[in-house]
Coordinates of C-alpha atoms in Angstrom, one line a residue:
M1 CA -84.8 29.5 119.6
C2 CA -83.0 29.5 122.9
G3 CA -81.8 32.7 124.5
I4 CA -78.4 33.4 125.9
V5 CA -77.4 36.2 128.2
G6 CA -73.9 36.5 129.7
I7 CA -72.6 39.5 131.7
L8 CA -69.3 40.6 133.0
G9 CA -69.4 43.7 135.3
T10 CA -70.6 44.6 138.8
G11 CA -74.2 44.3 139.7
D12 CA -77.0 42.0 141.0
K13 CA -76.4 39.2 138.5
A14 CA -79.7 37.4 139.3
K15 CA -81.7 40.5 138.4
E16 CA -79.6 41.4 135.4
L17 CA -79.7 37.9 133.9
I18 CA -83.4 37.3 134.6
D19 CA -84.4 40.7 133.2
G20 CA -82.3 39.9 130.1
L21 CA -83.8 36.5 129.7
S22 CA -87.3 38.0 130.1
L23 CA -86.6 40.2 127.1
L24 CA -85.7 37.0 125.1
E25 CA -88.9 35.1 126.0
Y26 CA -90.3 35.7 122.6
R27 CA -87.6 33.5 121.1
G28 CA -89.6 30.5 122.5
Y29 CA -88.5 28.3 125.5
D30 CA -89.6 25.6 127.8
S31 CA -87.2 26.1 130.7
A32 CA -84.7 28.6 132.1
G33 CA -81.6 28.8 134.2
I34 CA -78.8 31.1 135.4
C35 CA -75.3 30.6 136.8
V36 CA -73.5 33.2 138.9
L37 CA -69.9 33.1 140.0
K38 CA -70.2 34.0 143.7
D39 CA -67.4 33.6 146.3
D40 CA -65.4 31.4 144.0
K41 CA -68.3 29.0 143.5
L42 CA -70.7 28.5 140.6
V43 CA -74.2 29.0 142.0
L44 CA -76.8 27.5 139.6
F45 CA -80.6 27.8 139.4
K46 CA -82.5 25.9 136.8
K47 CA -86.3 25.4 136.3
K48 CA -88.6 23.9 133.8
G49 CA -91.4 26.3 132.7
K50 CA -91.6 30.0 132.6
I51 CA -89.0 32.5 133.9
K52 CA -91.3 33.5 136.7
G53 CA -90.7 30.0 138.2
L54 CA -87.0 30.6 138.0
Q55 CA -87.4 33.9 139.6
R56 CA -89.3 32.3 142.5
L57 CA -86.5 29.7 142.8
V58 CA -83.8 32.4 143.1
G59 CA -85.9 34.4 145.6
R60 CA -84.2 37.2 147.5
R61 CA -80.7 35.7 147.5
D62 CA -77.8 38.2 147.3
L63 CA -76.2 37.4 144.0
S64 CA -74.1 40.5 143.5
A65 CA -71.1 39.4 141.5
M66 CA -68.9 40.1 138.5
V67 CA -69.9 37.3 136.2
G68 CA -73.0 35.4 135.3
I69 CA -74.6 33.5 132.4
G70 CA -78.3 32.7 131.7
H71 CA -80.3 30.7 129.2
T72 CA -83.8 30.0 128.0
R73 CA -84.1 26.5 126.5
W74 CA -86.2 25.3 123.6
A75 CA -85.8 21.5 123.8
T76 CA -84.1 19.6 121.0
H77 CA -82.2 16.9 122.7
G78 CA -83.9 15.7 125.9
E79 CA -87.4 16.6 127.2
P80 CA -88.1 19.9 129.0
S81 CA -87.0 19.3 132.6
D82 CA -84.9 20.9 135.4
R83 CA -81.9 18.7 134.7
N84 CA -82.0 19.3 131.0
S85 CA -82.1 23.1 131.5
H86 CA -79.0 25.1 131.0
P87 CA -76.4 26.1 132.2
H88 CA -74.6 22.7 132.2
T89 CA -71.5 22.0 134.1
D90 CA -68.5 19.6 134.1
C91 CA -68.0 16.7 136.5
S92 CA -66.6 18.9 139.2
N93 CA -69.0 21.8 138.8
S94 CA -66.1 24.1 138.0
I95 CA -67.1 25.1 134.4
A96 CA -70.6 26.2 133.3
V97 CA -71.8 26.7 129.7
V98 CA -74.9 27.9 127.9
H99 CA -75.5 26.9 124.3
N100 CA -77.9 27.8 121.5
G101 CA -77.7 25.4 118.5
I102 CA -77.3 21.7 117.9
I103 CA -74.1 19.7 118.2
E104 CA -74.5 17.1 115.5
N105 CA -71.7 14.8 116.6
Y106 CA -72.5 14.8 120.3
L107 CA -73.3 11.1 120.5
E108 CA -69.8 10.2 119.3
L109 CA -68.3 12.8 121.6
K110 CA -70.4 11.7 124.5
Q111 CA -69.4 8.1 124.2
G112 CA -65.7 9.0 124.1
L113 CA -66.1 11.1 127.2
I114 CA -68.0 8.3 129.0
D115 CA -65.2 5.9 128.1
R116 CA -62.7 8.4 129.7
G117 CA -64.7 8.4 132.9
H118 CA -67.0 11.5 132.6
K119 CA -70.4 11.3 134.3
F120 CA -73.4 12.9 132.5
V121 CA -76.5 14.1 134.3
S122 CA -78.6 15.3 131.4
E123 CA -79.9 14.1 128.0
T124 CA -78.7 17.2 126.2
D125 CA -76.1 17.6 123.5
T126 CA -74.8 20.7 125.3
E127 CA -73.4 18.8 128.3
V128 CA -70.6 17.3 126.1
I129 CA -69.3 20.8 125.7
A130 CA -68.9 21.3 129.4
H131 CA -66.9 18.0 129.7
L132 CA -64.8 18.8 126.7
L133 CA -63.9 22.1 128.3
E134 CA -63.0 20.2 131.5
E135 CA -60.5 18.0 129.6
N136 CA -59.0 21.0 127.7
Y137 CA -58.8 23.3 130.7
K138 CA -55.2 24.0 131.8
G139 CA -55.7 27.2 133.7
D140 CA -56.9 29.3 130.7
I141 CA -60.6 29.0 129.8
Y142 CA -60.1 30.9 126.6
K143 CA -57.6 28.4 125.3
A144 CA -59.8 25.6 126.5
L145 CA -62.7 27.0 124.5
K146 CA -60.6 27.4 121.3
E147 CA -59.6 23.7 121.6
T148 CA -63.1 22.6 122.3
V149 CA -64.8 24.2 119.3
K150 CA -62.4 22.5 117.0
V151 CA -64.2 19.2 117.5
L152 CA -67.8 20.5 117.5
E153 CA -69.8 19.8 114.4
G154 CA -73.1 21.6 113.9
A155 CA -74.2 25.1 115.1
Y156 CA -73.5 26.8 118.4
A157 CA -73.5 30.1 120.3
L158 CA -71.7 29.6 123.6
A159 CA -71.0 31.6 126.7
V160 CA -68.7 30.0 129.3
V161 CA -67.5 30.8 132.9
T162 CA -65.3 28.9 135.3
K163 CA -65.0 29.3 139.1
D164 CA -61.2 29.4 138.8
E165 CA -61.2 32.7 136.9
N166 CA -63.3 35.3 138.7
N167 CA -63.4 38.1 136.2
R168 CA -63.6 36.3 132.9
I169 CA -66.3 35.2 130.5
V170 CA -65.6 33.6 127.1
A171 CA -67.9 33.0 124.1
A172 CA -68.0 31.6 120.6
R173 CA -70.4 31.3 117.7
K174 CA -70.9 29.3 114.6
G175 CA -74.2 29.2 112.8
S176 CA -76.2 30.5 115.8
P177 CA -76.7 34.2 116.6
L178 CA -74.6 35.9 119.3
V179 CA -74.1 39.6 119.8
M180 CA -71.8 41.4 122.2
G181 CA -72.7 44.7 123.9
I182 CA -70.1 47.1 125.3
A183 CA -71.0 49.5 128.1
D184 CA -68.7 51.7 130.2
D185 CA -68.3 49.1 132.9
K186 CA -69.9 46.0 131.4
V187 CA -69.8 43.5 128.5
I188 CA -72.9 41.7 127.6
F189 CA -73.4 38.7 125.4
A190 CA -76.9 37.9 124.1
S191 CA -78.7 36.0 121.4
D192 CA -80.0 39.3 120.0
I193 CA -79.8 43.0 121.0
T194 CA -82.9 43.3 123.2
P195 CA -81.1 42.4 126.6
I196 CA -78.1 44.5 125.5
L197 CA -80.3 47.6 125.2
M198 CA -80.8 47.6 129.0
F199 CA -77.2 48.7 129.3
T200 CA -75.9 50.1 126.0
K201 CA -76.5 50.7 122.3
K202 CA -73.0 49.9 121.4
V203 CA -72.7 46.4 119.9
V204 CA -70.3 44.0 118.2
Y205 CA -71.8 41.6 115.7
L206 CA -69.9 38.4 116.0
D207 CA -69.0 36.3 112.9
D208 CA -69.0 32.6 112.4
G209 CA -65.8 31.2 113.9
D210 CA -65.3 34.1 116.4
V211 CA -64.0 33.1 119.8
V212 CA -64.2 36.0 122.3
D213 CA -62.3 36.6 125.6
V214 CA -63.6 39.2 128.0
S215 CA -61.8 39.7 131.3
G216 CA -60.9 42.3 134.0
V217 CA -62.8 44.8 136.2
A218 CA -62.4 47.3 133.4
P219 CA -63.1 44.7 130.7
S220 CA -60.6 44.0 128.0
I221 CA -61.8 42.2 124.9
R222 CA -60.0 39.9 122.5
I223 CA -61.6 38.3 119.4
E224 CA -59.9 35.6 117.4
N225 CA -61.2 33.8 114.3
G226 CA -59.1 30.7 113.5
S227 CA -55.5 31.8 114.1
R228 CA -56.2 35.5 113.3
E229 CA -56.9 38.2 115.9
K230 CA -59.7 40.6 114.9
A231 CA -60.3 44.2 115.6
V232 CA -63.3 45.0 117.8
E233 CA -65.7 46.8 115.4
I234 CA -68.4 48.6 117.3
S235 CA -71.8 49.5 115.8
E236 CA -74.4 51.8 117.2
I237 CA -78.0 50.6 117.5
D238 CA -80.9 53.0 116.8
W239 CA -83.6 50.9 118.5
D240 CA -84.7 51.8 122.0
I241 CA -85.5 49.6 124.9
S242 CA -89.1 51.0 125.0
Q243 CA -89.8 49.1 121.8
A244 CA -89.5 45.9 123.9
Q245 CA -92.2 47.1 126.3
R246 CA -96.0 46.8 125.9
C247 CA -96.6 50.5 126.6
G248 CA -100.1 49.9 128.0
H249 CA -101.2 47.2 125.6
P250 CA -102.3 43.9 127.1
H251 CA -100.0 42.0 124.6
F252 CA -97.1 42.8 122.4
M253 CA -99.0 41.5 119.4
L254 CA -101.7 44.1 119.8
K255 CA -99.1 46.8 120.3
E256 CA -97.3 45.7 117.1
I257 CA -100.5 45.6 115.1
H258 CA -101.1 49.2 116.2
E259 CA -97.5 50.1 115.1
Q260 CA -98.1 49.1 111.5
P261 CA -99.3 52.4 110.0
G262 CA -96.1 54.1 111.3
V263 CA -93.9 51.4 109.8
I264 CA -95.7 51.7 106.5
N265 CA -95.4 55.4 106.5
K266 CA -91.7 55.3 107.4
L267 CA -90.8 53.0 104.5
Y268 CA -92.8 55.1 102.1
K269 CA -90.9 58.2 103.1
L270 CA -87.6 56.4 103.0
H271 CA -87.9 55.1 99.5
I272 CA -90.2 57.5 97.6
R273 CA -88.8 60.7 96.1
G274 CA -91.6 62.4 94.2
S275 CA -92.6 59.9 91.6
D276 CA -89.4 57.9 91.9
V277 CA -88.6 54.8 94.0
V278 CA -85.1 55.0 95.4
F279 CA -83.0 52.2 96.9
P280 CA -79.5 53.6 97.7
E281 CA -78.8 50.1 99.1
L282 CA -78.8 48.8 95.5
S283 CA -76.6 51.4 93.9
H284 CA -73.7 49.0 93.5
M285 CA -75.9 46.2 92.1
D286 CA -76.9 46.1 88.4
V287 CA -80.5 44.9 88.4
S288 CA -81.6 46.3 85.0
G289 CA -80.8 43.1 83.1
L290 CA -82.3 40.6 85.4
K291 CA -83.9 37.6 83.7
K292 CA -85.0 35.6 86.8
I293 CA -85.6 36.3 90.5
Y294 CA -85.7 33.6 93.1
I295 CA -87.4 34.4 96.4
V296 CA -86.9 32.3 99.5
G297 CA -88.3 32.6 103.0
C298 CA -90.0 30.6 105.8
G299 CA -93.4 30.9 107.3
T300 CA -94.7 34.5 107.2
A301 CA -91.6 35.6 105.1
Y302 CA -92.6 33.0 102.5
H303 CA -96.1 34.5 102.2
A304 CA -94.5 38.0 101.7
G305 CA -92.4 36.4 99.0
L306 CA -95.6 35.1 97.3
V307 CA -97.0 38.6 97.1
G308 CA -93.6 39.7 95.8
K309 CA -93.9 37.2 93.0
Y310 CA -97.3 38.7 91.9
V311 CA -96.2 42.3 91.9
I312 CA -92.7 41.9 90.5
E313 CA -94.0 39.8 87.6
R314 CA -96.9 42.3 87.0
F315 CA -94.9 45.5 87.2
A316 CA -91.4 44.6 86.3
G317 CA -92.1 41.7 83.9
I318 CA -89.4 39.5 85.5
P319 CA -90.2 35.8 86.0
V320 CA -90.2 35.0 89.8
E321 CA -89.9 31.6 91.5
V322 CA -90.8 31.5 95.2
D323 CA -89.8 28.6 97.5
V324 CA -90.0 27.7 101.1
A325 CA -86.3 27.9 102.1
S326 CA -86.3 24.6 103.9
E327 CA -87.4 22.8 100.7
W328 CA -85.3 24.8 98.2
R329 CA -82.1 24.0 100.0
Y330 CA -82.5 20.4 99.1
R331 CA -83.7 20.8 95.5
D332 CA -81.6 20.0 92.5
I333 CA -82.2 22.8 90.0
V334 CA -80.3 24.6 87.2
V335 CA -80.0 28.2 88.2
E336 CA -80.5 30.6 85.3
D337 CA -78.1 33.3 84.3
E338 CA -78.7 37.0 85.1
A339 CA -80.6 35.9 88.2
L340 CA -81.1 37.4 91.7
C341 CA -82.0 35.7 95.0
I342 CA -84.2 37.7 97.4
A343 CA -84.0 36.2 100.8
I344 CA -86.6 37.4 103.3
S345 CA -86.3 37.0 107.1
Q346 CA -87.4 39.1 110.0
S347 CA -84.6 38.0 112.3
G348 CA -81.9 37.3 109.7
E349 CA -81.0 34.2 111.6
T350 CA -83.4 31.6 110.1
A351 CA -81.3 28.5 109.6
D352 CA -83.0 27.2 106.5
T353 CA -83.0 30.6 104.8
L354 CA -79.3 31.0 105.5
A355 CA -78.6 27.6 104.1
A356 CA -80.6 28.5 100.9
V357 CA -78.5 31.7 100.6
E358 CA -75.3 29.8 100.9
K359 CA -76.4 27.5 98.1
F360 CA -77.3 30.4 95.9
R361 CA -74.0 32.0 96.4
K362 CA -72.2 28.8 95.6
E363 CA -74.1 28.9 92.3
G364 CA -72.8 32.4 91.6
V365 CA -76.2 34.1 92.2
K366 CA -76.2 37.5 93.9
V367 CA -78.3 37.7 97.1
L368 CA -80.5 40.6 98.2
A369 CA -81.5 40.3 101.9
V370 CA -84.8 41.8 103.0
C371 CA -84.4 41.8 106.8
N372 CA -85.4 43.6 110.0
V373 CA -82.2 43.2 112.0
V374 CA -79.0 45.0 111.0
G375 CA -75.9 43.0 111.6
S376 CA -77.7 39.6 111.5
S377 CA -76.2 36.6 109.8
L378 CA -78.3 37.1 106.7
T379 CA -77.4 40.8 106.3
R380 CA -73.7 39.9 106.5
A381 CA -74.0 37.0 104.0
A382 CA -75.9 39.0 101.4
D383 CA -74.5 41.1 98.6
A384 CA -77.1 43.9 99.3
V385 CA -79.5 44.5 102.1
I386 CA -82.8 46.3 102.3
L387 CA -83.9 46.8 105.9
T388 CA -87.6 46.7 106.8
H389 CA -87.3 49.1 109.7
A390 CA -90.1 47.5 111.6
G391 CA -88.3 47.9 115.0
I392 CA -88.2 45.2 117.6
E393 CA -91.0 42.7 117.2
I394 CA -91.5 40.7 120.4
S395 CA -94.6 38.7 119.7
V396 CA -93.9 35.3 118.2
A397 CA -96.7 35.8 115.7
S398 CA -95.3 38.3 113.2
T399 CA -97.5 41.3 112.3
K400 CA -95.6 44.6 111.6
A401 CA -92.6 42.7 110.2
Y402 CA -94.9 41.1 107.6
T403 CA -96.5 44.3 106.5
A404 CA -93.1 45.9 106.3
Q405 CA -91.9 43.0 104.1
L406 CA -95.0 43.5 101.9
V407 CA -94.3 47.2 101.5
I408 CA -90.7 46.4 100.5
M409 CA -91.9 43.9 97.9
Y410 CA -94.1 46.6 96.3
L411 CA -91.4 49.2 96.4
L412 CA -88.9 46.8 94.9
A413 CA -91.3 45.8 92.2
F414 CA -91.8 49.5 91.3
F415 CA -88.1 50.2 91.5
L416 CA -87.4 47.3 89.0
A417 CA -90.2 48.5 86.8
Q418 CA -88.7 52.0 86.6
K419 CA -85.3 50.5 85.8
R420 CA -86.9 48.9 82.8
G421 CA -88.7 52.1 81.7
K422 CA -92.2 51.1 82.7
G423 CA -94.6 53.7 84.0
I424 CA -95.9 53.2 87.5
D425 CA -96.4 56.8 88.6
S426 CA -100.1 56.3 89.4
Y427 CA -99.4 53.3 91.6
I428 CA -96.8 55.2 93.6
A429 CA -99.4 58.0 94.2
D430 CA -102.1 55.4 95.2
M431 CA -99.7 53.8 97.6
S432 CA -99.8 56.9 99.8
D433 CA -103.4 56.0 100.7
I434 CA -102.4 52.8 102.5
Y435 CA -101.3 54.6 105.8
S436 CA -104.8 56.1 106.3
A437 CA -106.6 52.9 105.2
V438 CA -104.7 50.7 107.7
N439 CA -105.5 53.1 110.5
Q440 CA -109.2 52.9 109.7
V441 CA -109.1 49.2 109.8
I442 CA -107.4 49.1 113.2
E443 CA -110.1 51.5 114.5
Q444 CA -112.6 48.6 113.7
K445 CA -110.9 46.4 116.3
N446 CA -114.1 46.3 118.5
E447 CA -116.1 44.9 115.7
L448 CA -113.4 42.3 115.1
Q449 CA -113.4 41.5 118.8
R450 CA -117.1 40.9 118.6
L451 CA -116.7 38.7 115.6
A452 CA -114.0 36.7 117.3
H453 CA -116.2 36.2 120.4
H454 CA -118.9 34.6 118.2
H455 CA -116.5 32.3 116.4
H456 CA -113.8 31.3 118.8
H457 CA -115.5 28.0 119.6
F458 CA -115.3 26.7 116.0
G459 CA -113.1 23.6 115.6
S460 CA -111.5 24.6 112.3
F461 CA -111.3 27.4 109.8
L462 CA -110.8 27.7 106.0
Y463 CA -109.4 30.9 104.6
L464 CA -110.0 31.6 100.9
G465 CA -108.6 34.2 98.6
R466 CA -107.8 34.7 94.9
N467 CA -104.8 36.1 93.0
L468 CA -103.1 38.6 95.3
D469 CA -105.2 37.5 98.3
Y470 CA -104.3 33.9 98.1
P471 CA -101.1 34.6 100.1
T472 CA -103.3 36.7 102.4
A473 CA -105.4 33.6 103.0
L474 CA -102.3 31.6 103.9
E475 CA -101.0 34.3 106.3
G476 CA -104.4 34.8 107.9
A477 CA -104.7 31.0 108.5
L478 CA -101.2 30.9 109.9
K479 CA -101.9 33.7 112.4
L480 CA -105.0 31.9 113.7
K481 CA -103.3 28.5 114.1
E482 CA -100.2 30.0 115.6
I483 CA -101.8 31.7 118.6
S484 CA -105.2 30.1 119.1
Y485 CA -104.2 26.5 118.2
I486 CA -107.3 26.1 116.0
P487 CA -106.6 24.1 112.8
A488 CA -106.8 26.6 109.9
E489 CA -106.0 26.2 106.3
G490 CA -105.4 28.8 103.6
Y491 CA -106.4 27.9 100.1
P492 CA -106.8 29.5 96.7
A493 CA -110.5 29.9 96.2
G494 CA -110.4 28.6 92.7
E495 CA -109.2 25.3 94.0
M496 CA -112.1 24.9 96.4
K497 CA -113.9 22.4 94.2
H498 CA -110.8 20.3 93.9
G499 CA -111.1 19.0 97.4
P500 CA -111.7 21.6 100.2
I501 CA -115.4 21.9 99.4
A502 CA -115.8 18.5 101.0
L503 CA -114.9 20.0 104.4
I504 CA -117.6 22.6 104.4
D505 CA -120.5 22.2 106.9
E506 CA -122.1 24.1 109.7
Y507 CA -119.2 23.3 112.1
R508 CA -116.4 24.9 110.0
A509 CA -116.0 28.7 109.7
V510 CA -114.9 30.0 106.3
V511 CA -113.1 33.3 105.9
C512 CA -113.6 34.7 102.4
I513 CA -111.4 37.6 101.2
A514 CA -113.8 39.4 98.7
T515 CA -112.6 43.0 98.5
D516 CA -112.9 44.8 95.2
S517 CA -110.7 43.3 92.5
F518 CA -110.8 42.0 88.9
V519 CA -111.6 38.5 90.3
Y520 CA -114.4 39.7 92.7
E521 CA -117.1 38.0 90.7
K522 CA -115.2 34.7 90.7
M523 CA -114.8 35.1 94.5
Y524 CA -118.4 35.8 95.0
S525 CA -119.4 32.7 93.1
N526 CA -117.2 30.7 95.6
I527 CA -119.0 32.3 98.5
E528 CA -122.4 31.3 97.1
E529 CA -121.2 27.7 96.8
I530 CA -120.1 27.8 100.5
K531 CA -123.5 29.3 101.5
A532 CA -125.3 26.5 99.7
R533 CA -123.5 24.0 101.8
K534 CA -124.3 25.8 105.1
G535 CA -120.8 27.0 105.8
K536 CA -120.4 29.7 108.4
I537 CA -119.1 32.6 106.4
I538 CA -117.0 35.6 107.4
I539 CA -116.4 38.1 104.6
L540 CA -113.9 40.9 104.0
A541 CA -115.5 43.3 101.6
T542 CA -114.9 46.8 100.3
S543 CA -116.8 49.6 101.8
G544 CA -119.8 50.5 99.6
N545 CA -120.5 46.9 98.6
S546 CA -124.2 47.0 99.7
H547 CA -125.1 43.8 97.9
I548 CA -122.9 41.5 100.0
G549 CA -124.2 43.0 103.2
Q550 CA -127.8 42.2 102.2
E551 CA -126.9 38.5 101.6
F552 CA -124.5 37.8 104.5
K553 CA -124.5 38.7 108.2
E554 CA -120.8 38.6 109.1
V555 CA -119.1 41.2 106.9
I556 CA -116.1 43.4 107.7
Y557 CA -115.9 46.4 105.5
L558 CA -112.5 47.8 104.5
P559 CA -111.7 51.2 103.0
K560 CA -111.6 51.4 99.2
I561 CA -108.0 51.4 97.9
N562 CA -106.3 50.4 94.6
E563 CA -106.8 46.7 94.5
V564 CA -103.1 46.1 93.8
F565 CA -102.4 46.9 97.4
S566 CA -105.1 44.7 98.9
P567 CA -102.6 42.3 100.7
I568 CA -101.3 45.1 102.8
L569 CA -104.7 46.2 103.9
N570 CA -106.5 42.9 104.0
I571 CA -104.1 41.2 106.4
I572 CA -104.8 43.7 109.2
P573 CA -108.4 42.5 110.1
L574 CA -107.2 38.9 109.9
Q575 CA -104.4 39.7 112.4
L576 CA -106.9 41.3 114.8
F577 CA -109.4 38.5 114.4
A578 CA -106.7 35.9 115.2
Y579 CA -105.6 38.0 118.2
Y580 CA -109.1 38.3 119.7
V581 CA -109.9 34.6 119.0
A582 CA -106.7 33.6 121.0
V583 CA -107.6 36.0 123.8
A584 CA -111.2 34.6 124.0
R585 CA -109.7 31.1 124.2
G586 CA -107.3 32.1 127.0
C587 CA -104.2 31.4 125.0
D588 CA -100.7 32.8 125.6
V589 CA -100.8 35.2 122.7
D590 CA -97.2 36.5 122.6
Q591 CA -95.6 33.1 123.5
P592 CA -97.6 30.3 121.8
R593 CA -96.7 26.8 122.8
N594 CA -94.0 25.0 120.9
L595 CA -93.0 28.0 118.8
A596 CA -90.0 30.2 118.6
K597 CA -89.6 33.7 117.1
S598 CA -86.4 32.8 115.3
V599 CA -85.9 29.3 114.1
T600 CA -82.1 29.1 114.3
V601 CA -81.8 25.3 113.9
E602 CA -83.0 23.0 111.1

């Protein structure tokens, strides 16, 4: 949520900032703005709507300068509007600030500022920061920022400039992501690394409580946390800017669907040595005596955790409890001894997941992060980290990050099983078939496009699955509702008669996951019940199932694999179906309304 870009260094600041903000569009936003320090004045442009509107507003103006900050806003306090857009300034338009997060005590702070004569022009919580900086400014914006953050309650990532200090930009973070990139002649602040990759692969991951001062034509950097000055620790990123480009695909979502076989293959090669599963990341953690595993995540990550529960319990014999992180953080439970928390998050910045992790750590439970972003808040809070290596995922609707999480869940289940002396060699061998099978499904995209064209007008969908494919039904329904705005519900097929069967008629489409498994006959019985009530049925079935093709018209056949791995394969056609339905309906596939890629506020 919200995107920040701040740059110190020579160049066309309008172009640099807008290009950077464009790379953050996937975070979700409703307005955008930039501020450039030009000729000792703060020059601001702010616009509700897409970045292209901001770009038109800026036009061809010469905004070559040393310092600038930019922002894409996802509204929390105050409706989307030009005046509520960031950057925000103080009374004299001398100081500008961009902010990601929520200031929880802003009403109290605002009233105090009003009482002291400050004039507010927006409805945002962020504007109080600009006025506090104004009060604290005594010729040194860094000192002013350090004083200001002392009174802020809540979460923030901040970048600040002032017209009175030409070659200076300061920043701070607490509870919201902020990364600093270091090039030869530039320093860049951003909410994640994608804008930084335009200039450099050298980054500094900022910690909660960090306040950063960058100044000078040849920039010098100072970082303080509390009263302590910190060393500038530089990391090298192995991602490439090309991963944030569509590379000929009409949408990032379709590109990322196509990248899934490669991600699966990479993880298999990283963690399989002959018949052994290896996780060097866990070498310092004793997992052989685990008595309980807790898995937390949100949205798609939660669905991956549900699959993890099935396979860890089946292969490792360890009881697993899975919770939506936003609910678990408020539960009162007694945590068992010899337990492990597995926290799953694509971005590593999901606020509710981070809060759940903090709660587990207070209970003395070790935390294993399954994450896609090295250096993220989750990876730094965890005791051990397994990276999903999915690369940059731009589309808000997660595809390759989800399949990567699934693969890690399987590999982790097999790893834990081997630690307990259980034989799983045949499953490791069968897992090597997944790469080819997923490729074959993607090759059926034209058939899935045809299917979507025939069904995009339906007012609602029901997704049904059993056992391992119940989470697949949930994820398939989520993908459809996220990007096409069609109401869709995922349900365990065995529960159909306990309520959802009342919804079935000729106006609702029902997607039934009926690939080969030990519960196939049960699933087929459910399909017959839907048929008897005139439901419009779409079926996923295993290639060679001639009987189901004789009875039903809309069947997508998938390659035969070991049924244990069905969640990895079966989600692919559901991703493609959702994609083509959204395209047929003219929806903004990569940036669906009201959604953000990374939910960094509660």
